Short mmCIF file of N, CA and C in Angstrom, two decimals:
data_model
loop_
_atom_site.label_atom_id
_atom_site.label_comp_id
_atom_site.label_asym_id
_atom_site.label_seq_id
_atom_site.Cartn_x
_atom_site.Cartn_y
_atom_site.Cartn_z
N MET A 113 151.37 -19.55 -8.62
CA MET A 113 151.66 -20.40 -7.48
C MET A 113 150.38 -21.08 -7.03
N TYR A 114 150.54 -22.11 -6.25
CA TYR A 114 149.40 -22.87 -5.77
C TYR A 114 149.21 -22.60 -4.29
N ALA A 115 148.14 -21.92 -3.96
CA ALA A 115 147.93 -21.44 -2.60
C ALA A 115 147.85 -22.56 -1.57
N ASN A 116 147.46 -23.74 -1.94
CA ASN A 116 147.28 -24.81 -0.96
C ASN A 116 148.36 -25.88 -1.01
N ASP A 117 149.56 -25.55 -1.50
CA ASP A 117 150.60 -26.57 -1.63
C ASP A 117 151.51 -26.70 -0.42
N GLY A 118 151.24 -25.95 0.65
CA GLY A 118 152.02 -26.08 1.88
C GLY A 118 153.18 -25.10 1.99
N PHE A 119 153.48 -24.38 0.93
CA PHE A 119 154.54 -23.39 0.95
C PHE A 119 153.96 -22.02 1.31
N ARG A 120 154.80 -21.15 1.84
CA ARG A 120 154.37 -19.78 2.13
C ARG A 120 154.50 -18.95 0.85
N GLU A 121 153.43 -18.28 0.48
CA GLU A 121 153.43 -17.42 -0.70
C GLU A 121 154.17 -16.12 -0.37
N LEU A 122 155.01 -15.66 -1.30
CA LEU A 122 155.80 -14.45 -1.09
C LEU A 122 155.18 -13.26 -1.81
N GLU A 123 155.27 -12.10 -1.20
CA GLU A 123 154.80 -10.86 -1.81
C GLU A 123 155.79 -10.40 -2.88
N ARG A 124 155.32 -9.57 -3.81
CA ARG A 124 156.14 -9.11 -4.93
C ARG A 124 157.47 -8.51 -4.49
N GLN A 125 157.46 -7.58 -3.54
CA GLN A 125 158.71 -6.92 -3.11
C GLN A 125 159.68 -7.91 -2.47
N GLU A 126 159.15 -8.87 -1.73
CA GLU A 126 160.01 -9.89 -1.14
C GLU A 126 160.62 -10.76 -2.23
N CYS A 127 159.85 -11.08 -3.25
CA CYS A 127 160.35 -11.85 -4.39
C CYS A 127 161.52 -11.12 -5.06
N LEU A 128 161.36 -9.83 -5.31
CA LEU A 128 162.40 -9.05 -5.98
C LEU A 128 163.64 -8.93 -5.09
N ARG A 129 163.44 -8.79 -3.79
CA ARG A 129 164.58 -8.73 -2.87
C ARG A 129 165.38 -10.04 -2.91
N LEU A 130 164.69 -11.16 -2.93
CA LEU A 130 165.36 -12.46 -2.98
C LEU A 130 166.07 -12.66 -4.32
N LEU A 131 165.42 -12.28 -5.41
CA LEU A 131 166.04 -12.41 -6.74
C LEU A 131 167.37 -11.67 -6.80
N ALA A 132 167.42 -10.50 -6.19
CA ALA A 132 168.62 -9.67 -6.24
C ALA A 132 169.81 -10.33 -5.53
N LYS A 133 169.56 -11.37 -4.74
CA LYS A 133 170.62 -12.03 -3.97
C LYS A 133 171.35 -13.12 -4.73
N VAL A 134 170.80 -13.59 -5.86
CA VAL A 134 171.41 -14.72 -6.56
C VAL A 134 171.87 -14.31 -7.96
N PRO A 135 172.94 -14.92 -8.46
CA PRO A 135 173.49 -14.50 -9.75
C PRO A 135 172.96 -15.28 -10.97
N VAL A 136 172.34 -16.42 -10.73
CA VAL A 136 171.94 -17.30 -11.84
C VAL A 136 170.48 -17.70 -11.69
N GLY A 137 169.79 -17.73 -12.81
CA GLY A 137 168.42 -18.20 -12.87
C GLY A 137 168.21 -18.98 -14.15
N ARG A 138 166.95 -19.25 -14.48
CA ARG A 138 166.63 -20.02 -15.67
C ARG A 138 165.55 -19.29 -16.47
N ILE A 139 165.79 -19.16 -17.76
CA ILE A 139 164.78 -18.57 -18.63
C ILE A 139 164.00 -19.70 -19.28
N VAL A 140 162.68 -19.56 -19.27
CA VAL A 140 161.80 -20.58 -19.83
C VAL A 140 161.11 -19.95 -21.04
N HIS A 141 161.29 -20.59 -22.19
CA HIS A 141 160.71 -20.08 -23.43
C HIS A 141 160.28 -21.25 -24.30
N THR A 142 159.78 -20.93 -25.46
CA THR A 142 159.33 -21.98 -26.38
C THR A 142 160.35 -22.12 -27.51
N ARG A 143 160.72 -23.36 -27.80
CA ARG A 143 161.63 -23.67 -28.91
C ARG A 143 161.02 -24.83 -29.68
N GLY A 144 160.65 -24.56 -30.91
CA GLY A 144 160.04 -25.61 -31.73
C GLY A 144 158.76 -26.12 -31.12
N ALA A 145 157.94 -25.24 -30.57
CA ALA A 145 156.64 -25.54 -29.95
C ALA A 145 156.77 -26.38 -28.67
N LEU A 146 157.99 -26.49 -28.14
CA LEU A 146 158.21 -27.23 -26.89
C LEU A 146 158.83 -26.29 -25.86
N PRO A 147 158.61 -26.56 -24.58
CA PRO A 147 159.24 -25.73 -23.56
C PRO A 147 160.75 -25.95 -23.54
N ALA A 148 161.49 -24.85 -23.37
CA ALA A 148 162.94 -24.91 -23.26
C ALA A 148 163.35 -24.12 -22.03
N VAL A 149 164.35 -24.62 -21.32
CA VAL A 149 164.84 -23.97 -20.10
C VAL A 149 166.35 -23.82 -20.24
N LEU A 150 166.83 -22.61 -19.96
CA LEU A 150 168.25 -22.34 -20.12
C LEU A 150 168.77 -21.55 -18.92
N PRO A 151 169.83 -22.04 -18.25
CA PRO A 151 170.39 -21.27 -17.15
C PRO A 151 171.13 -20.05 -17.69
N VAL A 152 170.97 -18.91 -17.00
CA VAL A 152 171.62 -17.67 -17.41
C VAL A 152 171.98 -16.85 -16.18
N ASN A 153 173.05 -16.06 -16.31
CA ASN A 153 173.30 -15.07 -15.27
C ASN A 153 172.46 -13.84 -15.59
N PHE A 154 172.18 -13.04 -14.59
CA PHE A 154 171.24 -11.93 -14.77
C PHE A 154 171.48 -10.88 -13.71
N SER A 155 170.77 -9.77 -13.85
CA SER A 155 170.66 -8.79 -12.78
C SER A 155 169.26 -8.19 -12.87
N LEU A 156 168.89 -7.47 -11.82
CA LEU A 156 167.60 -6.79 -11.81
C LEU A 156 167.81 -5.31 -12.06
N ASP A 157 166.91 -4.71 -12.82
CA ASP A 157 166.95 -3.27 -13.03
C ASP A 157 166.15 -2.59 -11.93
N HIS A 158 166.19 -1.29 -11.87
CA HIS A 158 165.53 -0.52 -10.81
C HIS A 158 164.03 -0.75 -10.76
N ASP A 159 163.40 -1.13 -11.87
CA ASP A 159 161.95 -1.36 -11.89
C ASP A 159 161.56 -2.83 -11.68
N GLY A 160 162.55 -3.66 -11.38
CA GLY A 160 162.29 -5.08 -11.17
C GLY A 160 162.41 -5.92 -12.42
N SER A 161 162.71 -5.29 -13.56
CA SER A 161 162.91 -6.06 -14.79
C SER A 161 164.13 -6.96 -14.64
N VAL A 162 164.05 -8.15 -15.22
CA VAL A 162 165.19 -9.06 -15.28
C VAL A 162 165.99 -8.69 -16.51
N LEU A 163 167.30 -8.53 -16.34
CA LEU A 163 168.18 -8.16 -17.45
C LEU A 163 169.15 -9.29 -17.75
N LEU A 164 169.25 -9.64 -19.01
CA LEU A 164 170.21 -10.61 -19.50
C LEU A 164 171.14 -9.90 -20.47
N ARG A 165 172.36 -10.39 -20.60
CA ARG A 165 173.31 -9.86 -21.58
C ARG A 165 173.85 -11.05 -22.34
N THR A 166 173.71 -11.03 -23.66
CA THR A 166 174.10 -12.19 -24.44
C THR A 166 174.52 -11.76 -25.84
N SER A 167 174.99 -12.69 -26.60
CA SER A 167 175.41 -12.43 -27.97
C SER A 167 174.21 -12.00 -28.82
N ALA A 168 174.42 -10.97 -29.63
CA ALA A 168 173.35 -10.50 -30.52
C ALA A 168 172.96 -11.57 -31.52
N ALA A 169 173.87 -12.49 -31.81
CA ALA A 169 173.60 -13.54 -32.80
C ALA A 169 173.08 -14.84 -32.18
N SER A 170 172.82 -14.84 -30.89
CA SER A 170 172.42 -16.08 -30.22
C SER A 170 171.02 -16.53 -30.62
N GLU A 171 170.83 -17.83 -30.60
CA GLU A 171 169.50 -18.39 -30.85
C GLU A 171 168.52 -17.95 -29.77
N LEU A 172 169.02 -17.75 -28.56
CA LEU A 172 168.16 -17.32 -27.46
C LEU A 172 167.51 -15.97 -27.79
N VAL A 173 168.28 -15.03 -28.29
CA VAL A 173 167.73 -13.70 -28.63
C VAL A 173 166.63 -13.84 -29.67
N ARG A 174 166.88 -14.63 -30.69
CA ARG A 174 165.86 -14.82 -31.73
C ARG A 174 164.62 -15.51 -31.18
N ALA A 175 164.79 -16.39 -30.22
CA ALA A 175 163.66 -17.15 -29.68
C ALA A 175 162.79 -16.31 -28.74
N ILE A 176 163.39 -15.37 -28.01
CA ILE A 176 162.61 -14.69 -26.97
C ILE A 176 162.24 -13.25 -27.29
N ASP A 177 162.92 -12.59 -28.21
CA ASP A 177 162.62 -11.19 -28.49
C ASP A 177 161.17 -11.04 -28.94
N GLY A 178 160.39 -10.31 -28.16
CA GLY A 178 158.98 -10.10 -28.47
C GLY A 178 158.05 -11.18 -27.93
N ALA A 179 158.59 -12.16 -27.24
CA ALA A 179 157.78 -13.27 -26.71
C ALA A 179 157.53 -13.10 -25.22
N VAL A 180 156.49 -13.73 -24.73
CA VAL A 180 156.26 -13.82 -23.29
C VAL A 180 157.05 -15.01 -22.79
N VAL A 181 157.85 -14.78 -21.76
CA VAL A 181 158.71 -15.82 -21.20
C VAL A 181 158.52 -15.86 -19.68
N ALA A 182 159.09 -16.88 -19.08
CA ALA A 182 159.16 -16.96 -17.63
C ALA A 182 160.64 -17.00 -17.25
N PHE A 183 160.94 -16.44 -16.10
CA PHE A 183 162.29 -16.47 -15.56
C PHE A 183 162.18 -16.94 -14.12
N GLU A 184 162.99 -17.92 -13.76
CA GLU A 184 162.91 -18.50 -12.42
C GLU A 184 164.30 -18.52 -11.79
N ALA A 185 164.34 -18.18 -10.52
CA ALA A 185 165.57 -18.33 -9.74
C ALA A 185 165.18 -18.83 -8.36
N ASP A 186 166.12 -19.47 -7.70
CA ASP A 186 165.81 -20.03 -6.39
C ASP A 186 167.07 -20.17 -5.57
N GLU A 187 166.86 -20.52 -4.34
CA GLU A 187 167.94 -20.84 -3.42
C GLU A 187 167.40 -21.95 -2.53
N VAL A 188 168.14 -23.05 -2.46
CA VAL A 188 167.66 -24.23 -1.74
C VAL A 188 168.76 -24.75 -0.83
N ASP A 189 168.38 -25.13 0.38
CA ASP A 189 169.29 -25.77 1.32
C ASP A 189 168.76 -27.18 1.54
N SER A 190 169.40 -28.15 0.91
CA SER A 190 168.89 -29.53 0.99
C SER A 190 169.08 -30.12 2.39
N ALA A 191 170.03 -29.62 3.16
CA ALA A 191 170.24 -30.16 4.51
C ALA A 191 169.09 -29.78 5.45
N THR A 192 168.58 -28.55 5.31
CA THR A 192 167.51 -28.10 6.20
C THR A 192 166.13 -28.18 5.54
N HIS A 193 166.11 -28.63 4.30
CA HIS A 193 164.84 -28.72 3.55
C HIS A 193 164.13 -27.38 3.55
N SER A 194 164.87 -26.33 3.21
CA SER A 194 164.30 -25.00 3.16
C SER A 194 164.77 -24.29 1.90
N GLY A 195 164.07 -23.24 1.54
CA GLY A 195 164.48 -22.46 0.38
C GLY A 195 163.32 -21.68 -0.18
N TRP A 196 163.58 -21.05 -1.31
CA TRP A 196 162.57 -20.24 -1.96
C TRP A 196 162.72 -20.36 -3.47
N SER A 197 161.67 -19.99 -4.15
CA SER A 197 161.65 -19.98 -5.61
C SER A 197 160.81 -18.78 -6.05
N VAL A 198 161.32 -18.03 -7.04
CA VAL A 198 160.62 -16.86 -7.56
C VAL A 198 160.52 -16.99 -9.07
N VAL A 199 159.35 -16.64 -9.62
CA VAL A 199 159.12 -16.67 -11.06
C VAL A 199 158.66 -15.29 -11.51
N VAL A 200 159.32 -14.76 -12.53
CA VAL A 200 158.93 -13.51 -13.18
C VAL A 200 158.42 -13.88 -14.56
N THR A 201 157.22 -13.45 -14.89
CA THR A 201 156.63 -13.73 -16.20
C THR A 201 156.35 -12.40 -16.88
N GLY A 202 156.74 -12.30 -18.16
CA GLY A 202 156.49 -11.07 -18.89
C GLY A 202 157.11 -11.10 -20.26
N GLY A 203 156.90 -10.04 -20.98
CA GLY A 203 157.44 -9.91 -22.33
C GLY A 203 158.93 -9.66 -22.30
N ALA A 204 159.64 -10.32 -23.21
CA ALA A 204 161.08 -10.14 -23.36
C ALA A 204 161.35 -9.30 -24.60
N THR A 205 162.20 -8.29 -24.45
CA THR A 205 162.54 -7.44 -25.58
C THR A 205 164.03 -7.10 -25.55
N VAL A 206 164.60 -7.02 -26.73
CA VAL A 206 165.98 -6.56 -26.85
C VAL A 206 165.97 -5.05 -26.65
N VAL A 207 166.88 -4.56 -25.84
CA VAL A 207 166.99 -3.12 -25.59
C VAL A 207 167.64 -2.48 -26.81
N THR A 208 166.93 -1.55 -27.45
CA THR A 208 167.44 -0.90 -28.66
C THR A 208 167.77 0.57 -28.46
N ASP A 209 167.25 1.19 -27.41
CA ASP A 209 167.52 2.60 -27.14
C ASP A 209 169.00 2.77 -26.77
N LEU A 210 169.71 3.66 -27.50
CA LEU A 210 171.15 3.82 -27.31
C LEU A 210 171.52 4.32 -25.91
N ALA A 211 170.76 5.26 -25.38
CA ALA A 211 171.04 5.75 -24.03
C ALA A 211 170.84 4.65 -23.00
N GLU A 212 169.81 3.85 -23.19
CA GLU A 212 169.55 2.72 -22.27
C GLU A 212 170.65 1.67 -22.39
N GLN A 213 171.12 1.40 -23.60
CA GLN A 213 172.22 0.46 -23.79
C GLN A 213 173.48 0.93 -23.07
N GLU A 214 173.77 2.23 -23.18
CA GLU A 214 174.95 2.79 -22.50
C GLU A 214 174.81 2.65 -20.99
N ARG A 215 173.63 2.96 -20.47
CA ARG A 215 173.40 2.84 -19.03
C ARG A 215 173.59 1.40 -18.58
N LEU A 216 173.02 0.45 -19.33
CA LEU A 216 173.12 -0.95 -18.95
C LEU A 216 174.53 -1.50 -19.10
N THR A 217 175.30 -0.94 -20.01
CA THR A 217 176.70 -1.34 -20.13
C THR A 217 177.45 -1.03 -18.84
N ARG A 218 177.07 0.07 -18.20
CA ARG A 218 177.70 0.44 -16.93
C ARG A 218 177.10 -0.30 -15.74
N THR A 219 175.79 -0.51 -15.74
CA THR A 219 175.10 -0.99 -14.53
C THR A 219 174.52 -2.39 -14.64
N GLY A 220 174.38 -2.90 -15.85
CA GLY A 220 173.69 -4.18 -16.07
C GLY A 220 174.58 -5.37 -15.83
N PRO A 221 174.07 -6.54 -16.14
CA PRO A 221 174.84 -7.77 -15.91
C PRO A 221 176.04 -7.86 -16.84
N ARG A 222 177.05 -8.56 -16.41
CA ARG A 222 178.22 -8.88 -17.23
C ARG A 222 178.03 -10.28 -17.77
N SER A 223 178.29 -10.45 -19.03
CA SER A 223 178.14 -11.78 -19.63
C SER A 223 179.22 -12.72 -19.11
N TRP A 224 178.85 -13.93 -18.79
CA TRP A 224 179.83 -14.94 -18.38
C TRP A 224 180.51 -15.55 -19.59
N VAL A 225 179.91 -15.36 -20.77
CA VAL A 225 180.49 -15.83 -22.03
C VAL A 225 180.51 -14.63 -22.99
N PRO A 226 181.46 -13.70 -22.81
CA PRO A 226 181.47 -12.49 -23.62
C PRO A 226 181.58 -12.79 -25.11
N SER A 227 180.96 -11.94 -25.90
CA SER A 227 181.05 -12.06 -27.36
C SER A 227 181.27 -10.67 -27.93
N PRO A 228 181.72 -10.59 -29.18
CA PRO A 228 182.03 -9.27 -29.75
C PRO A 228 180.82 -8.34 -29.84
N GLN A 229 179.66 -8.85 -30.15
CA GLN A 229 178.46 -8.04 -30.24
C GLN A 229 177.43 -8.57 -29.26
N GLU A 230 177.23 -7.82 -28.18
CA GLU A 230 176.29 -8.24 -27.16
C GLU A 230 175.08 -7.31 -27.13
N VAL A 231 173.96 -7.86 -26.68
CA VAL A 231 172.75 -7.09 -26.49
C VAL A 231 172.22 -7.36 -25.09
N PHE A 232 171.39 -6.44 -24.63
CA PHE A 232 170.68 -6.64 -23.38
C PHE A 232 169.26 -7.03 -23.69
N VAL A 233 168.76 -7.99 -22.95
CA VAL A 233 167.36 -8.40 -23.07
C VAL A 233 166.69 -8.06 -21.74
N ARG A 234 165.54 -7.41 -21.84
CA ARG A 234 164.76 -7.03 -20.66
C ARG A 234 163.51 -7.89 -20.59
N ILE A 235 163.27 -8.49 -19.42
CA ILE A 235 162.04 -9.24 -19.17
C ILE A 235 161.20 -8.39 -18.23
N ALA A 236 160.06 -7.91 -18.73
CA ALA A 236 159.19 -7.05 -17.93
C ALA A 236 158.56 -7.86 -16.80
N PRO A 237 158.55 -7.34 -15.58
CA PRO A 237 158.00 -8.07 -14.44
C PRO A 237 156.48 -7.91 -14.35
N GLU A 238 155.78 -8.45 -15.34
CA GLU A 238 154.33 -8.31 -15.38
C GLU A 238 153.65 -9.14 -14.29
N LEU A 239 154.19 -10.32 -14.03
CA LEU A 239 153.69 -11.19 -12.97
C LEU A 239 154.89 -11.70 -12.19
N VAL A 240 154.91 -11.45 -10.89
CA VAL A 240 156.02 -11.88 -10.03
C VAL A 240 155.42 -12.70 -8.91
N THR A 241 155.80 -13.97 -8.84
CA THR A 241 155.28 -14.86 -7.81
C THR A 241 156.43 -15.60 -7.15
N GLY A 242 156.21 -16.03 -5.92
CA GLY A 242 157.25 -16.77 -5.23
C GLY A 242 156.68 -17.56 -4.07
N ARG A 243 157.47 -18.50 -3.63
CA ARG A 243 157.06 -19.31 -2.48
C ARG A 243 158.30 -19.71 -1.70
N GLU A 244 158.07 -20.03 -0.43
CA GLU A 244 159.17 -20.34 0.48
C GLU A 244 158.80 -21.51 1.38
N LEU A 245 159.79 -22.31 1.68
CA LEU A 245 159.66 -23.38 2.67
C LEU A 245 160.78 -23.16 3.68
N VAL A 246 160.43 -23.06 4.96
CA VAL A 246 161.41 -22.77 5.99
C VAL A 246 161.59 -24.00 6.87
N GLY A 247 162.80 -24.51 6.88
CA GLY A 247 163.13 -25.60 7.78
C GLY A 247 162.25 -26.83 7.64
N GLY A 248 161.73 -27.07 6.46
CA GLY A 248 160.90 -28.24 6.24
C GLY A 248 159.52 -28.14 6.86
N ARG A 249 159.14 -26.97 7.40
CA ARG A 249 157.82 -26.81 8.01
C ARG A 249 156.83 -26.36 6.95
N THR A 250 155.76 -27.07 6.79
CA THR A 250 154.76 -26.72 5.82
C THR A 250 153.64 -25.91 6.47
N LEU A 251 152.83 -25.29 5.66
CA LEU A 251 151.68 -24.55 6.18
C LEU A 251 150.61 -25.49 6.72
N TYR A 252 150.77 -26.77 6.44
CA TYR A 252 149.80 -27.75 6.94
C TYR A 252 150.06 -28.09 8.40
N GLY A 253 151.17 -27.60 8.97
CA GLY A 253 151.50 -27.89 10.36
C GLY A 253 152.13 -29.26 10.53
N VAL A 254 152.56 -29.86 9.44
CA VAL A 254 153.16 -31.19 9.48
C VAL A 254 154.65 -31.05 9.19
N THR A 255 155.49 -31.64 10.01
CA THR A 255 156.93 -31.64 9.75
C THR A 255 157.27 -32.94 9.04
N PRO A 256 157.89 -32.86 7.84
CA PRO A 256 158.23 -34.07 7.11
C PRO A 256 159.22 -34.94 7.88
N GLU A 257 159.11 -36.23 7.69
CA GLU A 257 160.07 -37.16 8.29
C GLU A 257 161.25 -37.30 7.34
N PHE A 258 162.46 -37.14 7.87
CA PHE A 258 163.65 -37.21 7.00
C PHE A 258 164.44 -38.45 7.31
#
């Protein structure tokens, strides 16, 4: 995050609390040496890891397994010019432990596009950053003209 951009910087626990409130975010990864962004539904695990559930045969799994990725979610109110954005950056790995797979089948995210063979992908919360704008008020003490 950029400390002098006029937004309020959010602490890690506040970021995770906000993430838990929304069902959809965006995973940012590299595809063909270019940035790629894909909306996905998700949930958070007890340690703050972002969990995805997708087809084992998906291109997304092949692109991110073992890679460092970013995951972003937000909530914005365009009428009040307020909202927040949180980014989780860390390594993405397919969950291979059978006991962990069973646990996540019960507690993890449900795929919005179910497939016969699904896997869980865990994004480790190595870096968690966020920022907030409340009612269009910036940290500069200036209220934008609308």
